[in-house]
């Protein structure tokens, strides 16, 4: 399995199955629907502004993922008989060996462990790709994200921007390896 065909089965805390898979170019409608089901505060935490509309260039950027410098996963559940994207994450390589991560989970599914499983799968892919470090810039009041990243081994580092908390995960150990199937 390559990062572009990544696929793993997981369970939500309430036992429902969830599919963690690579983002596909035809996921645009599902991604936009997910944004519609994400509250303004969550969007501010993800984009640092309350962003709901995306330009054609932004959509291209978010959907045309090369799975080398830019890797994106989505979490999909069956909701009322329809496959629905309920969350996603990505890393973007910012310098050799290092990538920046970002996450979003739609309102109705937050607190079900999806953020944690996305982080674990993304970190596993980054490790297998040979990256040395993942980094995240998080707003200080974003307790949920800080908790998820902390659980996954990220540590608070020095931030150049006083408005954000900079967290990093060293990928040299074997913990948290991706286990897609
Ligand atoms: C951050 C985010 C991705 C986490 O996703 P999630 O699926 O809810 O994460 P999980 O369920 O794995 O874990 C969230 C944890 O934070 C906890 N939490 C949530 N809100 C909290 C709060 N206000 N105070 C304390 N803990 C909180 C949950 O209880 C859970 O902890 P637990 O595992 O001990 O029960 C999701 O909240 C989100 O999309 N937020 C908006 C976008 C965002 O902030 N992106 C990050 C920018 S990089």
mmCIF file of C-alpha atoms and ligand atoms in Angstrom:
data_model
loop_
_atom_site.group_PDB
_atom_site.id
_atom_site.type_symbol
_atom_site.label_atom_id
_atom_site.label_comp_id
_atom_site.label_asym_id
_atom_site.label_seq_id
_atom_site.Cartn_x
_atom_site.Cartn_y
_atom_site.Cartn_z
ATOM 1 C CA UNK A 1 0.000 0.000 0.000
ATOM 2 C CA UNK A 2 1.349 3.423 -0.949
ATOM 3 C CA UNK A 3 0.366 6.643 0.869
ATOM 4 C CA UNK A 4 -1.892 7.481 -2.086
ATOM 5 C CA UNK A 5 -3.849 4.228 -1.588
ATOM 6 C CA UNK A 6 -3.688 4.231 2.207
ATOM 7 C CA UNK A 7 -6.678 2.551 3.855
ATOM 8 C CA UNK A 8 -7.295 1.480 7.442
ATOM 9 C CA UNK A 9 -10.333 0.376 9.432
ATOM 10 C CA UNK A 10 -10.932 1.806 12.886
ATOM 11 C CA UNK A 11 -13.793 2.161 15.364
ATOM 12 C CA UNK A 12 -15.345 5.225 16.926
ATOM 13 C CA UNK A 13 -15.668 5.226 20.708
ATOM 14 C CA UNK A 14 -19.305 4.217 20.343
ATOM 15 C CA UNK A 15 -18.255 1.175 18.305
ATOM 16 C CA UNK A 16 -19.262 2.409 14.848
ATOM 17 C CA UNK A 17 -16.762 1.601 12.094
ATOM 18 C CA UNK A 18 -14.723 4.401 10.521
ATOM 19 C CA UNK A 19 -12.550 4.219 7.429
ATOM 20 C CA UNK A 20 -9.312 6.182 7.412
ATOM 21 C CA UNK A 21 -8.159 6.551 3.823
ATOM 22 C CA UNK A 22 -6.116 8.687 1.479
ATOM 23 C CA UNK A 23 -7.863 11.780 0.146
ATOM 24 C CA UNK A 24 -8.997 11.343 -3.474
ATOM 25 C CA UNK A 25 -9.240 14.040 -6.157
ATOM 26 C CA UNK A 26 -13.017 13.488 -6.338
ATOM 27 C CA UNK A 27 -13.536 14.183 -2.625
ATOM 28 C CA UNK A 28 -14.325 17.864 -3.258
ATOM 29 C CA UNK A 29 -18.074 17.608 -2.612
ATOM 30 C CA UNK A 30 -17.522 15.530 0.518
ATOM 31 C CA UNK A 31 -14.926 17.960 1.834
ATOM 32 C CA UNK A 32 -17.151 20.982 1.209
ATOM 33 C CA UNK A 33 -20.076 19.223 2.896
ATOM 34 C CA UNK A 34 -17.829 18.542 5.889
ATOM 35 C CA UNK A 35 -16.936 22.248 6.094
ATOM 36 C CA UNK A 36 -20.680 23.003 6.119
ATOM 37 C CA UNK A 37 -20.992 20.791 9.191
ATOM 38 C CA UNK A 38 -18.131 22.475 11.033
ATOM 39 C CA UNK A 39 -18.868 25.392 13.343
ATOM 40 C CA UNK A 40 -17.245 28.813 13.027
ATOM 41 C CA UNK A 41 -15.046 28.315 16.077
ATOM 42 C CA UNK A 42 -13.647 25.037 14.744
ATOM 43 C CA UNK A 43 -12.927 26.709 11.385
ATOM 44 C CA UNK A 44 -11.120 29.533 13.178
ATOM 45 C CA UNK A 45 -9.034 26.974 15.014
ATOM 46 C CA UNK A 46 -8.195 25.150 11.780
ATOM 47 C CA UNK A 47 -7.555 28.141 9.493
ATOM 48 C CA UNK A 48 -6.938 30.850 12.160
ATOM 49 C CA UNK A 49 -9.811 32.782 10.527
ATOM 50 C CA UNK A 50 -13.431 31.693 10.148
ATOM 51 C CA UNK A 51 -13.113 30.441 6.616
ATOM 52 C CA UNK A 52 -16.044 28.824 4.844
ATOM 53 C CA UNK A 53 -15.529 29.700 1.183
ATOM 54 C CA UNK A 54 -12.544 28.597 -0.814
ATOM 55 C CA UNK A 55 -11.218 29.973 -4.088
ATOM 56 C CA UNK A 56 -10.583 27.678 -7.058
ATOM 57 C CA UNK A 57 -6.854 27.870 -6.302
ATOM 58 C CA UNK A 58 -7.405 26.923 -2.674
ATOM 59 C CA UNK A 59 -9.597 23.970 -3.662
ATOM 60 C CA UNK A 60 -6.925 22.794 -6.084
ATOM 61 C CA UNK A 61 -4.318 23.109 -3.362
ATOM 62 C CA UNK A 62 -6.369 21.119 -0.835
ATOM 63 C CA UNK A 63 -7.424 18.376 -3.300
ATOM 64 C CA UNK A 64 -4.412 17.890 -5.574
ATOM 65 C CA UNK A 65 -2.240 16.089 -3.110
ATOM 66 C CA UNK A 66 0.983 14.484 -4.387
ATOM 67 C CA UNK A 67 1.381 12.134 -1.376
ATOM 68 C CA UNK A 68 5.059 13.033 -1.180
ATOM 69 C CA UNK A 69 5.330 16.662 -0.133
ATOM 70 C CA UNK A 70 1.659 16.866 0.701
ATOM 71 C CA UNK A 71 -0.186 13.920 2.258
ATOM 72 C CA UNK A 72 -3.866 14.014 3.214
ATOM 73 C CA UNK A 73 -6.154 11.494 4.909
ATOM 74 C CA UNK A 74 -9.897 11.560 5.511
ATOM 75 C CA UNK A 75 -12.116 9.749 8.003
ATOM 76 C CA UNK A 76 -15.300 8.344 6.459
ATOM 77 C CA UNK A 77 -18.364 6.817 8.113
ATOM 78 C CA UNK A 78 -21.633 5.496 6.794
ATOM 79 C CA UNK A 79 -24.243 8.001 7.939
ATOM 80 C CA UNK A 80 -27.883 7.292 7.046
ATOM 81 C CA UNK A 81 -26.709 4.995 4.272
ATOM 82 C CA UNK A 82 -24.275 7.495 2.743
ATOM 83 C CA UNK A 83 -20.500 7.513 2.965
ATOM 84 C CA UNK A 84 -19.689 10.791 4.684
ATOM 85 C CA UNK A 85 -16.370 12.531 5.282
ATOM 86 C CA UNK A 86 -16.335 13.444 8.964
ATOM 87 C CA UNK A 87 -12.759 14.601 9.339
ATOM 88 C CA UNK A 88 -9.425 15.004 7.686
ATOM 89 C CA UNK A 89 -5.799 15.745 8.249
ATOM 90 C CA UNK A 90 -2.766 16.535 6.191
ATOM 91 C CA UNK A 91 0.914 17.158 6.383
ATOM 92 C CA UNK A 92 2.857 19.454 4.147
ATOM 93 C CA UNK A 93 6.625 19.223 3.963
ATOM 94 C CA UNK A 94 8.013 22.619 4.887
ATOM 95 C CA UNK A 95 11.708 21.795 4.772
ATOM 96 C CA UNK A 96 13.711 18.605 4.224
ATOM 97 C CA UNK A 97 12.662 16.019 6.822
ATOM 98 C CA UNK A 98 10.013 18.234 8.404
ATOM 99 C CA UNK A 99 6.305 18.719 7.814
ATOM 100 C CA UNK A 100 3.487 20.799 9.241
ATOM 101 C CA UNK A 101 0.235 19.060 10.197
ATOM 102 C CA UNK A 102 -3.400 20.236 10.332
ATOM 103 C CA UNK A 103 -6.660 18.560 11.310
ATOM 104 C CA UNK A 104 -10.402 19.066 11.354
ATOM 105 C CA UNK A 105 -13.252 16.870 12.589
ATOM 106 C CA UNK A 106 -16.875 17.893 11.991
ATOM 107 C CA UNK A 107 -18.885 19.017 15.019
ATOM 108 C CA UNK A 108 -21.113 15.977 15.418
ATOM 109 C CA UNK A 109 -18.151 13.602 15.531
ATOM 110 C CA UNK A 110 -15.720 15.474 17.774
ATOM 111 C CA UNK A 111 -14.735 13.671 20.971
ATOM 112 C CA UNK A 112 -15.048 10.209 19.355
ATOM 113 C CA UNK A 113 -11.310 9.618 19.075
ATOM 114 C CA UNK A 114 -11.079 10.562 15.377
ATOM 115 C CA UNK A 115 -8.534 13.342 15.902
ATOM 116 C CA UNK A 116 -6.324 10.939 17.816
ATOM 117 C CA UNK A 117 -6.541 8.173 15.204
ATOM 118 C CA UNK A 118 -5.922 10.597 12.337
ATOM 119 C CA UNK A 119 -2.815 11.882 14.134
ATOM 120 C CA UNK A 120 -1.542 8.367 14.682
ATOM 121 C CA UNK A 121 -2.057 7.296 11.045
ATOM 122 C CA UNK A 122 -0.563 10.524 9.689
ATOM 123 C CA UNK A 123 2.477 10.221 11.959
ATOM 124 C CA UNK A 124 2.945 6.630 10.819
ATOM 125 C CA UNK A 125 2.916 7.683 7.167
ATOM 126 C CA UNK A 126 5.362 10.502 7.890
ATOM 127 C CA UNK A 127 7.691 8.102 9.662
ATOM 128 C CA UNK A 128 7.514 5.588 6.810
ATOM 129 C CA UNK A 129 8.254 8.417 4.364
ATOM 130 C CA UNK A 130 11.449 9.079 6.297
ATOM 131 C CA UNK A 131 10.461 12.408 7.801
ATOM 132 C CA UNK A 132 12.237 13.315 11.016
ATOM 133 C CA UNK A 133 9.763 15.707 12.561
ATOM 134 C CA UNK A 134 6.142 16.826 12.464
ATOM 135 C CA UNK A 135 5.146 20.268 13.681
ATOM 136 C CA UNK A 136 1.832 21.922 14.518
ATOM 137 C CA UNK A 137 0.918 25.526 15.269
ATOM 138 C CA UNK A 138 -2.130 25.578 17.527
ATOM 139 C CA UNK A 139 -4.074 28.453 19.045
ATOM 140 C CA UNK A 140 -3.459 28.534 22.823
ATOM 141 C CA UNK A 141 -7.162 28.025 23.661
ATOM 142 C CA UNK A 142 -7.420 24.918 21.465
ATOM 143 C CA UNK A 143 -7.489 22.431 24.326
ATOM 144 C CA UNK A 144 -8.790 19.530 22.219
ATOM 145 C CA UNK A 145 -5.995 19.762 19.645
ATOM 146 C CA UNK A 146 -3.325 20.235 22.279
ATOM 147 C CA UNK A 147 -4.659 17.213 24.160
ATOM 148 C CA UNK A 148 -4.710 15.019 21.031
ATOM 149 C CA UNK A 149 -1.195 16.035 20.010
ATOM 150 C CA UNK A 150 0.089 15.601 23.564
ATOM 151 C CA UNK A 151 -1.386 12.085 23.718
ATOM 152 C CA UNK A 152 0.376 11.265 20.459
ATOM 153 C CA UNK A 153 3.754 12.392 21.790
ATOM 154 C CA UNK A 154 4.012 15.960 20.502
ATOM 155 C CA UNK A 155 5.908 18.286 22.802
ATOM 156 C CA UNK A 156 5.640 22.034 23.160
ATOM 157 C CA UNK A 157 8.567 23.814 21.559
ATOM 158 C CA UNK A 158 9.607 27.383 21.062
ATOM 159 C CA UNK A 159 7.230 29.401 18.902
ATOM 160 C CA UNK A 160 8.337 32.287 16.715
ATOM 161 C CA UNK A 161 4.745 33.563 16.822
ATOM 162 C CA UNK A 162 3.557 34.436 20.356
ATOM 163 C CA UNK A 163 -0.072 33.971 19.222
ATOM 164 C CA UNK A 164 0.348 30.221 18.661
ATOM 165 C CA UNK A 165 1.664 27.201 20.501
ATOM 166 C CA UNK A 166 4.265 25.313 18.466
ATOM 167 C CA UNK A 167 4.309 21.564 19.040
ATOM 168 C CA UNK A 168 6.655 19.020 17.515
ATOM 169 C CA UNK A 169 6.883 15.256 17.275
ATOM 170 C CA UNK A 170 10.273 13.639 16.663
ATOM 171 C CA UNK A 171 9.799 10.636 14.391
ATOM 172 C CA UNK A 172 12.967 8.737 15.174
ATOM 173 C CA UNK A 173 11.293 6.232 17.530
ATOM 174 C CA UNK A 174 9.075 3.348 16.352
ATOM 175 C CA UNK A 175 5.995 4.361 18.392
ATOM 176 C CA UNK A 176 2.797 5.179 16.508
ATOM 177 C CA UNK A 177 3.607 3.412 13.235
ATOM 178 C CA UNK A 178 0.789 3.512 10.680
ATOM 179 C CA UNK A 179 -1.042 0.226 10.447
ATOM 180 C CA UNK A 180 -3.194 0.599 7.365
ATOM 181 C CA UNK A 181 -4.820 -2.513 5.978
HETATM 182 C C1 LIG B 1 -8.900 19.259 17.379
HETATM 183 C C2 LIG B 1 -9.798 18.216 16.744
HETATM 184 C C3 LIG B 1 -9.226 17.827 15.371
HETATM 185 C C4 LIG B 1 -9.819 16.978 17.658
HETATM 186 O O1 LIG B 1 -10.617 15.994 17.043
HETATM 187 P P1 LIG B 1 -11.456 14.958 17.912
HETATM 188 O O2 LIG B 1 -11.935 13.899 16.998
HETATM 189 O O3 LIG B 1 -12.476 15.660 18.704
HETATM 190 O O4 LIG B 1 -10.315 14.386 18.893
HETATM 191 P P2 LIG B 1 -10.385 13.181 19.902
HETATM 192 O O5 LIG B 1 -11.795 12.753 20.105
HETATM 193 O O6 LIG B 1 -9.416 12.148 19.469
HETATM 194 O O7 LIG B 1 -9.787 13.809 21.220
HETATM 195 C C5 LIG B 1 -10.186 15.090 21.703
HETATM 196 C C6 LIG B 1 -9.823 15.175 23.171
HETATM 197 O O8 LIG B 1 -9.922 16.532 23.618
HETATM 198 C C7 LIG B 1 -10.837 16.570 24.694
HETATM 199 N N1 LIG B 1 -11.462 17.880 24.682
HETATM 200 C C8 LIG B 1 -12.253 18.407 23.724
HETATM 201 N N2 LIG B 1 -12.600 19.661 24.072
HETATM 202 C C9 LIG B 1 -11.996 19.914 25.248
HETATM 203 C C10 LIG B 1 -11.987 21.021 26.129
HETATM 204 N N3 LIG B 1 -12.609 22.145 25.830
HETATM 205 N N4 LIG B 1 -11.258 20.918 27.269
HETATM 206 C C11 LIG B 1 -10.593 19.789 27.563
HETATM 207 N N5 LIG B 1 -10.571 18.693 26.780
HETATM 208 C C12 LIG B 1 -11.267 18.773 25.639
HETATM 209 C C13 LIG B 1 -11.759 15.404 24.479
HETATM 210 O O9 LIG B 1 -12.414 15.017 25.662
HETATM 211 C C14 LIG B 1 -10.751 14.354 24.022
HETATM 212 O O10 LIG B 1 -9.984 13.870 25.109
HETATM 213 P P3 LIG B 1 -10.037 12.325 25.517
HETATM 214 O O11 LIG B 1 -9.443 11.550 24.386
HETATM 215 O O12 LIG B 1 -9.214 12.241 26.755
HETATM 216 O O13 LIG B 1 -11.488 12.021 25.748
HETATM 217 C C15 LIG B 1 -11.256 18.727 16.608
HETATM 218 O O14 LIG B 1 -11.688 19.186 17.866
HETATM 219 C C16 LIG B 1 -11.398 19.851 15.588
HETATM 220 O O15 LIG B 1 -11.648 19.611 14.418
HETATM 221 N N6 LIG B 1 -11.251 21.111 16.035
HETATM 222 C C17 LIG B 1 -11.365 22.240 15.121
HETATM 223 C C18 LIG B 1 -10.224 22.337 14.128
HETATM 224 C C19 LIG B 1 -8.891 22.425 14.838
HETATM 225 O O16 LIG B 1 -8.777 22.893 15.959
HETATM 226 N N7 LIG B 1 -7.824 21.994 14.128
HETATM 227 C C20 LIG B 1 -6.490 22.048 14.671
HETATM 228 C C21 LIG B 1 -5.648 23.075 13.971
HETATM 229 S S1 LIG B 1 -4.148 22.301 13.479
#
